[in-house]
Amino acid sequence: MTTQEMYEQINKWKKEKNAIILAHYYQRPEIQDIADYVGDSLALSQMASKTDADIIVFCGVHFMAETAKLLSPQKKVLLPVMEAGCVMANMMREEDIKKYREEHPDTIILMYVNSTARCKQYADVCVTSSNGLKIIDHYAKLGKPMLYGPDRNLGKYAMQKSKDIKLDLWPGFCGIHNGRTKEEVLKAKAEHPNAEFIAHPECKLEVLEEAAFVGSTKGLIEYVTKSECKEFIVGTECGVIHEMEKRCPDKKFYLLSNMFNCFEMKLTHLEDLYNCLRDETNEIEIPEDIAVRARKCVDKMLELSK
Ligand code: SF4
């Protein structure tokens, strides 16, 4: 079956089943091209909370589909590849954050969206790379102790941006973002002297300090679209370049490192999406007591993101 034939059949099922396909910017280009909506974690959460569709097929990793299910509990949320996880999300275990909560009852727990629903149930608020600085800043004004996790790098970046922010940091990170170095950036800048370097806040501070702009995947895409610069060294996962090239065919994009390729995100192929929608398999289910508690921190994030 050709890609075009698969697209036609997927579109036919979408109408018959009243289904919507959401895809993260890190997905394969052929998945992004058939999706109804492509976005970052925040935008996809907002879309999941608003859609009238009966079925959401979430092309991304497990915690994202879980977040969609939290926000659309009556809808059927399907994840084409159930094994597609997130290394960073797996760096926080439920028993550890539960213990932290018990030992620090007055601490505000700010939970990066890259976390399981089981961990989110112990948090006060959820954040993404789009709204992280704004929400951390909001809670810093309350003057209470704060924990941020599982991504330590965005937390360090927030503390560097504002002296008023003091965070206890969970020791988690994304392997592919955290693995990038200042030396790699300097080498890429030397190779592309006319290019601006832009980076995602999951990178280490030494990398972010070299960037002309730091932002979420959506923020980075919007930045290159508006910028007058014609060349960019991209400091995040390779999937975003598909959207950047679509929006800016006259500009050049160089990936900082070939290591910027998330194995988990690339587990989903068009055939997986096709089979998943046809058979309505891989439904996300969250025990109701956990969902009720975890939903509160995601709802709080959406309220503060308006
Ligand atoms: S790029 Fe990193 S943080 Fe994002 S899904 Fe992959 S492992 Fe997780």
PDB file of C-alpha atoms and ligand atoms in Angstrom:
ATOM      1  CA  MET A   1       0.000   0.000   0.000  1.00  0.00           C
ATOM      2  CA  THR A   2       1.414   3.433  -0.891  1.00  0.00           C
ATOM      3  CA  THR A   3       1.599   6.341   1.532  1.00  0.00           C
ATOM      4  CA  GLN A   4      -1.136   8.099  -0.441  1.00  0.00           C
ATOM      5  CA  GLU A   5      -3.454   5.059  -0.237  1.00  0.00           C
ATOM      6  CA  MET A   6      -2.858   4.869   3.496  1.00  0.00           C
ATOM      7  CA  TYR A   7      -3.610   8.588   3.883  1.00  0.00           C
ATOM      8  CA  GLU A   8      -6.906   8.173   1.971  1.00  0.00           C
ATOM      9  CA  GLN A   9      -7.990   5.236   4.122  1.00  0.00           C
ATOM     10  CA  ILE A  10      -6.990   7.013   7.348  1.00  0.00           C
ATOM     11  CA  ASN A  11      -8.969  10.103   6.292  1.00  0.00           C
ATOM     12  CA  LYS A  12     -12.002   7.904   5.483  1.00  0.00           C
ATOM     13  CA  TRP A  13     -11.872   6.246   8.935  1.00  0.00           C
ATOM     14  CA  LYS A  14     -11.414   9.611  10.610  1.00  0.00           C
ATOM     15  CA  LYS A  15     -14.733  10.801   9.175  1.00  0.00           C
ATOM     16  CA  GLU A  16     -16.603   7.533   9.816  1.00  0.00           C
ATOM     17  CA  LYS A  17     -15.364   7.283  13.419  1.00  0.00           C
ATOM     18  CA  ASN A  18     -15.320  11.013  14.245  1.00  0.00           C
ATOM     19  CA  ALA A  19     -11.634  10.724  15.116  1.00  0.00           C
ATOM     20  CA  ILE A  20      -8.894  13.342  15.340  1.00  0.00           C
ATOM     21  CA  ILE A  21      -5.141  12.781  14.964  1.00  0.00           C
ATOM     22  CA  LEU A  22      -2.826  14.827  17.183  1.00  0.00           C
ATOM     23  CA  ALA A  23       0.928  14.676  16.586  1.00  0.00           C
ATOM     24  CA  HIS A  24       3.946  16.121  18.359  1.00  0.00           C
ATOM     25  CA  TYR A  25       6.548  18.066  16.357  1.00  0.00           C
ATOM     26  CA  TYR A  26       9.078  15.288  17.089  1.00  0.00           C
ATOM     27  CA  GLN A  27       7.045  12.729  15.116  1.00  0.00           C
ATOM     28  CA  ARG A  28       8.117  11.419  11.701  1.00  0.00           C
ATOM     29  CA  PRO A  29       7.272  13.810   8.805  1.00  0.00           C
ATOM     30  CA  GLU A  30       4.717  11.387   7.268  1.00  0.00           C
ATOM     31  CA  ILE A  31       2.856  11.324  10.596  1.00  0.00           C
ATOM     32  CA  GLN A  32       2.926  15.124  10.951  1.00  0.00           C
ATOM     33  CA  ASP A  33       1.545  15.448   7.403  1.00  0.00           C
ATOM     34  CA  ILE A  34      -1.611  13.378   8.073  1.00  0.00           C
ATOM     35  CA  ALA A  35      -2.287  14.852  11.544  1.00  0.00           C
ATOM     36  CA  ASP A  36      -5.199  17.237  12.094  1.00  0.00           C
ATOM     37  CA  TYR A  37      -3.083  19.172  14.500  1.00  0.00           C
ATOM     38  CA  VAL A  38       0.686  19.224  15.106  1.00  0.00           C
ATOM     39  CA  GLY A  39       1.988  20.976  18.192  1.00  0.00           C
ATOM     40  CA  ASP A  40       4.043  20.974  21.361  1.00  0.00           C
ATOM     41  CA  SER A  41       2.893  19.478  24.655  1.00  0.00           C
ATOM     42  CA  LEU A  42       0.948  22.557  25.758  1.00  0.00           C
ATOM     43  CA  ALA A  43      -0.850  23.120  22.451  1.00  0.00           C
ATOM     44  CA  LEU A  44      -1.729  19.431  22.141  1.00  0.00           C
ATOM     45  CA  SER A  45      -3.103  19.393  25.707  1.00  0.00           C
ATOM     46  CA  GLN A  46      -5.239  22.424  24.912  1.00  0.00           C
ATOM     47  CA  MET A  47      -6.471  20.790  21.706  1.00  0.00           C
ATOM     48  CA  ALA A  48      -7.300  17.550  23.550  1.00  0.00           C
ATOM     49  CA  SER A  49      -9.359  19.501  26.082  1.00  0.00           C
ATOM     50  CA  LYS A  50     -11.397  21.247  23.355  1.00  0.00           C
ATOM     51  CA  THR A  51     -12.044  18.681  20.647  1.00  0.00           C
ATOM     52  CA  ASP A  52     -15.528  17.298  19.884  1.00  0.00           C
ATOM     53  CA  ALA A  53     -14.063  14.119  18.398  1.00  0.00           C
ATOM     54  CA  ASP A  54     -15.034  10.753  19.896  1.00  0.00           C
ATOM     55  CA  ILE A  55     -11.573   9.282  19.330  1.00  0.00           C
ATOM     56  CA  ILE A  56      -8.181  10.954  19.778  1.00  0.00           C
ATOM     57  CA  VAL A  57      -5.266   9.137  18.159  1.00  0.00           C
ATOM     58  CA  PHE A  58      -2.229  10.603  19.849  1.00  0.00           C
ATOM     59  CA  CYS A  59       0.994  10.271  17.875  1.00  0.00           C
ATOM     60  CA  GLY A  60       3.629  10.954  20.483  1.00  0.00           C
ATOM     61  CA  VAL A  61       4.843   9.235  23.639  1.00  0.00           C
ATOM     62  CA  HIS A  62       2.902   7.667  26.485  1.00  0.00           C
ATOM     63  CA  PHE A  63       2.750  10.604  28.941  1.00  0.00           C
ATOM     64  CA  MET A  64       1.288  12.834  26.198  1.00  0.00           C
ATOM     65  CA  ALA A  65      -1.547  10.422  25.450  1.00  0.00           C
ATOM     66  CA  GLU A  66      -2.141  10.117  29.204  1.00  0.00           C
ATOM     67  CA  THR A  67      -2.411  13.911  29.471  1.00  0.00           C
ATOM     68  CA  ALA A  68      -4.944  13.906  26.619  1.00  0.00           C
ATOM     69  CA  LYS A  69      -6.944  11.225  28.456  1.00  0.00           C
ATOM     70  CA  LEU A  70      -6.872  13.252  31.690  1.00  0.00           C
ATOM     71  CA  LEU A  71      -8.340  16.205  29.814  1.00  0.00           C
ATOM     72  CA  SER A  72     -10.849  14.191  27.779  1.00  0.00           C
ATOM     73  CA  PRO A  73     -11.915  11.397  30.119  1.00  0.00           C
ATOM     74  CA  GLN A  74     -15.043  10.490  28.109  1.00  0.00           C
ATOM     75  CA  LYS A  75     -13.147  10.129  24.847  1.00  0.00           C
ATOM     76  CA  LYS A  76     -11.302   7.116  23.555  1.00  0.00           C
ATOM     77  CA  VAL A  77      -7.589   8.052  23.490  1.00  0.00           C
ATOM     78  CA  LEU A  78      -5.374   5.741  21.442  1.00  0.00           C
ATOM     79  CA  LEU A  79      -1.562   5.600  21.305  1.00  0.00           C
ATOM     80  CA  PRO A  80      -0.374   3.856  18.108  1.00  0.00           C
ATOM     81  CA  VAL A  81       2.707   2.331  19.814  1.00  0.00           C
ATOM     82  CA  MET A  82       2.145   1.545  23.487  1.00  0.00           C
ATOM     83  CA  GLU A  83       5.894   1.090  24.123  1.00  0.00           C
ATOM     84  CA  ALA A  84       6.693   4.692  23.056  1.00  0.00           C
ATOM     85  CA  GLY A  85       7.792   6.184  26.379  1.00  0.00           C
ATOM     86  CA  CYS A  86       9.989   9.057  27.530  1.00  0.00           C
ATOM     87  CA  VAL A  87      13.381   8.575  29.166  1.00  0.00           C
ATOM     88  CA  MET A  88      12.926  11.703  31.270  1.00  0.00           C
ATOM     89  CA  ALA A  89       9.442  10.738  32.497  1.00  0.00           C
ATOM     90  CA  ASN A  90      10.856   7.389  33.606  1.00  0.00           C
ATOM     91  CA  MET A  91      13.406   9.200  35.810  1.00  0.00           C
ATOM     92  CA  MET A  92      10.698   9.948  38.358  1.00  0.00           C
ATOM     93  CA  ARG A  93       9.136   6.966  40.140  1.00  0.00           C
ATOM     94  CA  GLU A  94       5.781   7.185  41.858  1.00  0.00           C
ATOM     95  CA  GLU A  95       7.092   5.894  45.202  1.00  0.00           C
ATOM     96  CA  ASP A  96       9.848   8.549  45.278  1.00  0.00           C
ATOM     97  CA  ILE A  97       7.627  11.563  44.567  1.00  0.00           C
ATOM     98  CA  LYS A  98       4.997  10.198  46.981  1.00  0.00           C
ATOM     99  CA  LYS A  99       7.677  10.029  49.703  1.00  0.00           C
ATOM    100  CA  TYR A 100       8.832  13.573  48.839  1.00  0.00           C
ATOM    101  CA  ARG A 101       5.229  14.815  49.112  1.00  0.00           C
ATOM    102  CA  GLU A 102       4.820  13.175  52.519  1.00  0.00           C
ATOM    103  CA  GLU A 103       8.112  14.608  53.800  1.00  0.00           C
ATOM    104  CA  HIS A 104       7.504  18.115  52.366  1.00  0.00           C
ATOM    105  CA  PRO A 105       3.797  18.842  52.833  1.00  0.00           C
ATOM    106  CA  ASP A 106       4.266  22.629  52.425  1.00  0.00           C
ATOM    107  CA  THR A 107       6.392  22.491  49.278  1.00  0.00           C
ATOM    108  CA  ILE A 108       4.780  23.455  45.991  1.00  0.00           C
ATOM    109  CA  ILE A 109       5.459  20.672  43.525  1.00  0.00           C
ATOM    110  CA  LEU A 110       5.726  21.902  39.944  1.00  0.00           C
ATOM    111  CA  MET A 111       5.643  18.923  37.602  1.00  0.00           C
ATOM    112  CA  TYR A 112       7.027  19.006  34.099  1.00  0.00           C
ATOM    113  CA  VAL A 113       4.448  17.516  31.732  1.00  0.00           C
ATOM    114  CA  ASN A 114       6.980  14.787  30.851  1.00  0.00           C
ATOM    115  CA  SER A 115       5.865  12.661  33.794  1.00  0.00           C
ATOM    116  CA  THR A 116       3.394   9.841  34.373  1.00  0.00           C
ATOM    117  CA  ALA A 117      -0.141  10.413  35.630  1.00  0.00           C
ATOM    118  CA  ARG A 118       0.857   8.393  38.705  1.00  0.00           C
ATOM    119  CA  CYS A 119       3.480  11.067  39.507  1.00  0.00           C
ATOM    120  CA  LYS A 120       1.286  14.014  38.494  1.00  0.00           C
ATOM    121  CA  GLN A 121      -1.216  13.114  41.226  1.00  0.00           C
ATOM    122  CA  TYR A 122       1.270  14.420  43.838  1.00  0.00           C
ATOM    123  CA  ALA A 123       1.862  17.774  42.107  1.00  0.00           C
ATOM    124  CA  ASP A 124       0.264  21.177  42.620  1.00  0.00           C
ATOM    125  CA  VAL A 125       0.638  22.261  39.021  1.00  0.00           C
ATOM    126  CA  CYS A 126       1.916  20.941  35.739  1.00  0.00           C
ATOM    127  CA  VAL A 127       4.156  22.948  33.370  1.00  0.00           C
ATOM    128  CA  THR A 128       5.505  22.586  29.836  1.00  0.00           C
ATOM    129  CA  SER A 129       8.478  24.216  28.135  1.00  0.00           C
ATOM    130  CA  SER A 130       6.031  26.791  26.689  1.00  0.00           C
ATOM    131  CA  ASN A 131       4.652  28.038  29.991  1.00  0.00           C
ATOM    132  CA  GLY A 132       7.320  26.834  32.469  1.00  0.00           C
ATOM    133  CA  LEU A 133       8.978  30.190  33.208  1.00  0.00           C
ATOM    134  CA  LYS A 134       5.640  31.977  33.575  1.00  0.00           C
ATOM    135  CA  ILE A 135       4.181  29.384  35.961  1.00  0.00           C
ATOM    136  CA  ILE A 136       7.363  29.000  38.058  1.00  0.00           C
ATOM    137  CA  ASP A 137       7.493  32.801  38.352  1.00  0.00           C
ATOM    138  CA  HIS A 138       3.819  32.866  39.419  1.00  0.00           C
ATOM    139  CA  TYR A 139       4.458  30.429  42.301  1.00  0.00           C
ATOM    140  CA  ALA A 140       7.783  32.025  43.291  1.00  0.00           C
ATOM    141  CA  LYS A 141       5.793  35.123  44.362  1.00  0.00           C
ATOM    142  CA  LEU A 142       4.073  33.036  47.081  1.00  0.00           C
ATOM    143  CA  GLY A 143       7.423  32.696  48.872  1.00  0.00           C
ATOM    144  CA  LYS A 144       7.001  28.983  49.637  1.00  0.00           C
ATOM    145  CA  PRO A 145       9.557  26.209  49.031  1.00  0.00           C
ATOM    146  CA  MET A 146       9.224  24.714  45.525  1.00  0.00           C
ATOM    147  CA  LEU A 147      10.241  21.469  43.855  1.00  0.00           C
ATOM    148  CA  TYR A 148      10.590  21.288  40.102  1.00  0.00           C
ATOM    149  CA  GLY A 149      10.971  18.025  38.195  1.00  0.00           C
ATOM    150  CA  PRO A 150      11.657  15.715  36.579  1.00  0.00           C
ATOM    151  CA  ASP A 151      13.623  18.004  34.201  1.00  0.00           C
ATOM    152  CA  ARG A 152      16.424  19.673  36.146  1.00  0.00           C
ATOM    153  CA  ASN A 153      17.626  21.724  33.149  1.00  0.00           C
ATOM    154  CA  LEU A 154      14.536  23.897  32.670  1.00  0.00           C
ATOM    155  CA  GLY A 155      14.612  24.440  36.444  1.00  0.00           C
ATOM    156  CA  LYS A 156      18.234  25.620  36.345  1.00  0.00           C
ATOM    157  CA  TYR A 157      17.387  27.896  33.415  1.00  0.00           C
ATOM    158  CA  ALA A 158      14.470  29.436  35.361  1.00  0.00           C
ATOM    159  CA  MET A 159      16.761  30.117  38.339  1.00  0.00           C
ATOM    160  CA  GLN A 160      19.357  31.719  36.082  1.00  0.00           C
ATOM    161  CA  LYS A 161      16.684  33.988  34.541  1.00  0.00           C
ATOM    162  CA  SER A 162      15.394  35.226  37.902  1.00  0.00           C
ATOM    163  CA  LYS A 163      17.257  35.614  41.196  1.00  0.00           C
ATOM    164  CA  ASP A 164      13.880  35.449  43.015  1.00  0.00           C
ATOM    165  CA  ILE A 165      13.384  31.829  41.972  1.00  0.00           C
ATOM    166  CA  LYS A 166      14.764  29.087  44.229  1.00  0.00           C
ATOM    167  CA  LEU A 167      13.896  25.528  43.260  1.00  0.00           C
ATOM    168  CA  ASP A 168      14.660  22.138  44.669  1.00  0.00           C
ATOM    169  CA  LEU A 169      15.449  20.148  41.507  1.00  0.00           C
ATOM    170  CA  TRP A 170      14.628  16.542  40.699  1.00  0.00           C
ATOM    171  CA  PRO A 171      17.717  14.904  39.137  1.00  0.00           C
ATOM    172  CA  GLY A 172      16.037  14.061  35.811  1.00  0.00           C
ATOM    173  CA  PHE A 173      16.835  15.053  32.246  1.00  0.00           C
ATOM    174  CA  CYS A 174      16.294  14.187  28.596  1.00  0.00           C
ATOM    175  CA  GLY A 175      19.296  12.185  27.408  1.00  0.00           C
ATOM    176  CA  ILE A 176      19.451  13.683  23.939  1.00  0.00           C
ATOM    177  CA  HIS A 177      19.090  17.319  25.066  1.00  0.00           C
ATOM    178  CA  ASN A 178      21.250  16.978  28.168  1.00  0.00           C
ATOM    179  CA  GLY A 179      24.006  15.275  26.182  1.00  0.00           C
ATOM    180  CA  ARG A 180      24.737  18.333  24.018  1.00  0.00           C
ATOM    181  CA  THR A 181      27.772  20.470  24.858  1.00  0.00           C
ATOM    182  CA  LYS A 182      29.089  24.013  24.472  1.00  0.00           C
ATOM    183  CA  GLU A 183      31.920  22.614  22.321  1.00  0.00           C
ATOM    184  CA  GLU A 184      29.373  21.218  19.839  1.00  0.00           C
ATOM    185  CA  VAL A 185      27.692  24.614  19.644  1.00  0.00           C
ATOM    186  CA  LEU A 186      30.981  26.474  19.099  1.00  0.00           C
ATOM    187  CA  LYS A 187      31.952  24.001  16.366  1.00  0.00           C
ATOM    188  CA  ALA A 188      28.584  24.403  14.607  1.00  0.00           C
ATOM    189  CA  LYS A 189      28.840  28.195  14.860  1.00  0.00           C
ATOM    190  CA  ALA A 190      32.279  28.083  13.271  1.00  0.00           C
ATOM    191  CA  GLU A 191      30.919  25.917  10.433  1.00  0.00           C
ATOM    192  CA  HIS A 192      27.885  28.170   9.891  1.00  0.00           C
ATOM    193  CA  PRO A 193      29.032  31.705  10.779  1.00  0.00           C
ATOM    194  CA  ASN A 194      25.853  33.342   9.421  1.00  0.00           C
ATOM    195  CA  ALA A 195      23.484  31.115  11.373  1.00  0.00           C
ATOM    196  CA  GLU A 196      21.759  31.871  14.671  1.00  0.00           C
ATOM    197  CA  PHE A 197      21.810  29.144  17.311  1.00  0.00           C
ATOM    198  CA  ILE A 198      18.424  28.407  18.943  1.00  0.00           C
ATOM    199  CA  ALA A 199      17.813  25.873  21.701  1.00  0.00           C
ATOM    200  CA  HIS A 200      15.221  24.056  23.791  1.00  0.00           C
ATOM    201  CA  PRO A 201      15.384  24.583  27.590  1.00  0.00           C
ATOM    202  CA  GLU A 202      15.876  20.853  28.180  1.00  0.00           C
ATOM    203  CA  CYS A 203      19.521  21.494  27.125  1.00  0.00           C
ATOM    204  CA  LYS A 204      22.181  22.251  29.746  1.00  0.00           C
ATOM    205  CA  LEU A 205      22.871  25.862  30.792  1.00  0.00           C
ATOM    206  CA  GLU A 206      26.282  25.899  29.049  1.00  0.00           C
ATOM    207  CA  VAL A 207      24.412  25.251  25.763  1.00  0.00           C
ATOM    208  CA  LEU A 208      21.536  27.660  26.479  1.00  0.00           C
ATOM    209  CA  GLU A 209      24.022  30.452  27.235  1.00  0.00           C
ATOM    210  CA  GLU A 210      25.214  30.230  23.617  1.00  0.00           C
ATOM    211  CA  ALA A 211      21.702  30.576  22.155  1.00  0.00           C
ATOM    212  CA  ALA A 212      20.215  33.649  20.472  1.00  0.00           C
ATOM    213  CA  PHE A 213      16.794  32.308  21.478  1.00  0.00           C
ATOM    214  CA  VAL A 214      15.605  29.661  23.970  1.00  0.00           C
ATOM    215  CA  GLY A 215      12.080  28.289  23.645  1.00  0.00           C
ATOM    216  CA  SER A 216       9.700  25.363  23.413  1.00  0.00           C
ATOM    217  CA  THR A 217       9.353  23.564  20.084  1.00  0.00           C
ATOM    218  CA  LYS A 218       6.472  25.868  19.178  1.00  0.00           C
ATOM    219  CA  GLY A 219       8.454  28.906  20.363  1.00  0.00           C
ATOM    220  CA  LEU A 220      11.446  27.897  18.244  1.00  0.00           C
ATOM    221  CA  ILE A 221       9.263  27.399  15.155  1.00  0.00           C
ATOM    222  CA  GLU A 222       7.611  30.783  15.636  1.00  0.00           C
ATOM    223  CA  TYR A 223      10.988  32.436  16.202  1.00  0.00           C
ATOM    224  CA  VAL A 224      12.527  31.189  12.937  1.00  0.00           C
ATOM    225  CA  THR A 225       9.329  32.083  11.055  1.00  0.00           C
ATOM    226  CA  LYS A 226       9.467  35.712  12.230  1.00  0.00           C
ATOM    227  CA  SER A 227      13.246  36.225  12.275  1.00  0.00           C
ATOM    228  CA  GLU A 228      14.998  38.081   9.494  1.00  0.00           C
ATOM    229  CA  CYS A 229      17.926  35.687   9.805  1.00  0.00           C
ATOM    230  CA  LYS A 230      18.148  33.112   6.981  1.00  0.00           C
ATOM    231  CA  GLU A 231      20.104  30.315   8.671  1.00  0.00           C
ATOM    232  CA  PHE A 232      19.677  28.542  12.000  1.00  0.00           C
ATOM    233  CA  ILE A 233      21.512  25.929  14.036  1.00  0.00           C
ATOM    234  CA  VAL A 234      18.702  24.000  15.709  1.00  0.00           C
ATOM    235  CA  GLY A 235      19.216  22.814  19.278  1.00  0.00           C
ATOM    236  CA  THR A 236      16.366  20.369  19.710  1.00  0.00           C
ATOM    237  CA  GLU A 237      14.960  17.132  18.284  1.00  0.00           C
ATOM    238  CA  CYS A 238      15.220  16.769  14.496  1.00  0.00           C
ATOM    239  CA  GLY A 239      11.430  16.466  13.955  1.00  0.00           C
ATOM    240  CA  VAL A 240      10.885  20.236  14.304  1.00  0.00           C
ATOM    241  CA  ILE A 241      12.869  20.897  11.145  1.00  0.00           C
ATOM    242  CA  HIS A 242      10.026  19.452   9.046  1.00  0.00           C
ATOM    243  CA  GLU A 243       7.669  22.223  10.186  1.00  0.00           C
ATOM    244  CA  MET A 244      10.415  24.885   9.997  1.00  0.00           C
ATOM    245  CA  GLU A 245      11.171  23.973   6.375  1.00  0.00           C
ATOM    246  CA  LYS A 246       7.470  23.972   5.498  1.00  0.00           C
ATOM    247  CA  ARG A 247       6.973  27.446   6.943  1.00  0.00           C
ATOM    248  CA  CYS A 248      10.283  28.897   5.730  1.00  0.00           C
ATOM    249  CA  PRO A 249      11.295  27.285   2.423  1.00  0.00           C
ATOM    250  CA  ASP A 250      13.799  30.096   1.828  1.00  0.00           C
ATOM    251  CA  LYS A 251      15.734  29.466   5.062  1.00  0.00           C
ATOM    252  CA  LYS A 252      18.365  26.889   5.996  1.00  0.00           C
ATOM    253  CA  PHE A 253      18.315  24.731   9.129  1.00  0.00           C
ATOM    254  CA  TYR A 254      21.272  22.791  10.521  1.00  0.00           C
ATOM    255  CA  LEU A 255      20.690  20.285  13.308  1.00  0.00           C
ATOM    256  CA  LEU A 256      23.222  20.914  16.109  1.00  0.00           C
ATOM    257  CA  SER A 257      23.930  17.189  16.442  1.00  0.00           C
ATOM    258  CA  ASN A 258      22.800  13.930  14.855  1.00  0.00           C
ATOM    259  CA  MET A 259      22.121  12.770  18.405  1.00  0.00           C
ATOM    260  CA  PHE A 260      18.996  14.964  18.350  1.00  0.00           C
ATOM    261  CA  ASN A 261      16.841  12.041  17.301  1.00  0.00           C
ATOM    262  CA  CYS A 262      14.401  10.740  19.910  1.00  0.00           C
ATOM    263  CA  PHE A 263      14.198   6.974  19.478  1.00  0.00           C
ATOM    264  CA  GLU A 264      10.915   6.841  21.411  1.00  0.00           C
ATOM    265  CA  MET A 265       9.237   9.470  19.244  1.00  0.00           C
ATOM    266  CA  LYS A 266      10.364   7.715  16.089  1.00  0.00           C
ATOM    267  CA  LEU A 267       8.870   4.361  17.141  1.00  0.00           C
ATOM    268  CA  THR A 268       5.568   5.398  15.540  1.00  0.00           C
ATOM    269  CA  HIS A 269       5.347   4.646  11.819  1.00  0.00           C
ATOM    270  CA  LEU A 270       2.452   5.385   9.465  1.00  0.00           C
ATOM    271  CA  GLU A 271       1.492   1.679   9.521  1.00  0.00           C
ATOM    272  CA  ASP A 272       1.105   1.858  13.319  1.00  0.00           C
ATOM    273  CA  LEU A 273      -1.241   4.823  13.026  1.00  0.00           C
ATOM    274  CA  TYR A 274      -3.180   3.044  10.254  1.00  0.00           C
ATOM    275  CA  ASN A 275      -3.587  -0.183  12.274  1.00  0.00           C
ATOM    276  CA  CYS A 276      -4.420   1.669  15.472  1.00  0.00           C
ATOM    277  CA  LEU A 277      -7.234   3.701  13.930  1.00  0.00           C
ATOM    278  CA  ARG A 278      -8.592   0.711  11.979  1.00  0.00           C
ATOM    279  CA  ASP A 279      -8.714  -1.622  15.014  1.00  0.00           C
ATOM    280  CA  GLU A 280      -9.141   1.034  17.740  1.00  0.00           C
ATOM    281  CA  THR A 281      -6.438  -0.666  19.798  1.00  0.00           C
ATOM    282  CA  ASN A 282      -3.993   0.630  22.422  1.00  0.00           C
ATOM    283  CA  GLU A 283      -6.521   2.586  24.421  1.00  0.00           C
ATOM    284  CA  ILE A 284      -5.115   4.668  27.294  1.00  0.00           C
ATOM    285  CA  GLU A 285      -6.735   3.871  30.624  1.00  0.00           C
ATOM    286  CA  ILE A 286      -6.027   5.597  33.938  1.00  0.00           C
ATOM    287  CA  PRO A 287      -7.562   4.371  37.214  1.00  0.00           C
ATOM    288  CA  GLU A 288     -10.233   6.891  38.229  1.00  0.00           C
ATOM    289  CA  ASP A 289      -8.764   7.790  41.650  1.00  0.00           C
ATOM    290  CA  ILE A 290      -5.384   8.596  40.065  1.00  0.00           C
ATOM    291  CA  ALA A 291      -7.004  10.494  37.170  1.00  0.00           C
ATOM    292  CA  VAL A 292      -9.025  12.706  39.528  1.00  0.00           C
ATOM    293  CA  ARG A 293      -5.900  13.809  41.413  1.00  0.00           C
ATOM    294  CA  ALA A 294      -3.609  14.069  38.355  1.00  0.00           C
ATOM    295  CA  ARG A 295      -6.193  16.076  36.369  1.00  0.00           C
ATOM    296  CA  LYS A 296      -6.124  18.854  38.966  1.00  0.00           C
ATOM    297  CA  CYS A 297      -2.512  19.794  38.244  1.00  0.00           C
ATOM    298  CA  VAL A 298      -3.074  19.762  34.462  1.00  0.00           C
ATOM    299  CA  ASP A 299      -6.255  21.848  34.810  1.00  0.00           C
ATOM    300  CA  LYS A 300      -4.320  24.296  36.983  1.00  0.00           C
ATOM    301  CA  MET A 301      -1.684  24.626  34.264  1.00  0.00           C
ATOM    302  CA  LEU A 302      -4.309  25.355  31.592  1.00  0.00           C
ATOM    303  CA  GLU A 303      -5.942  27.943  33.862  1.00  0.00           C
ATOM    304  CA  LEU A 304      -2.580  29.716  34.369  1.00  0.00           C
ATOM    305  CA  SER A 305      -1.726  29.504  30.639  1.00  0.00           C
ATOM    306  CA  LYS A 306      -4.724  31.577  29.473  1.00  0.00           C
TER     307      LYS A 306
HETATM  308  S1  SF4 B   1      13.031  14.092  23.280  1.00  0.00           S
HETATM  309 FE1  SF4 B   1      13.644  13.551  25.385  1.00  0.00          FE
HETATM  310  S2  SF4 B   1      12.080  14.506  26.686  1.00  0.00           S
HETATM  311 FE2  SF4 B   1      11.240  14.439  24.575  1.00  0.00          FE
HETATM  312  S3  SF4 B   1      10.103  12.501  24.483  1.00  0.00           S
HETATM  313 FE3  SF4 B   1      12.177  12.070  23.736  1.00  0.00          FE
HETATM  314  S4  SF4 B   1      13.245  11.346  25.600  1.00  0.00           S
HETATM  315 FE4  SF4 B   1      11.402  12.387  26.306  1.00  0.00          FE
END
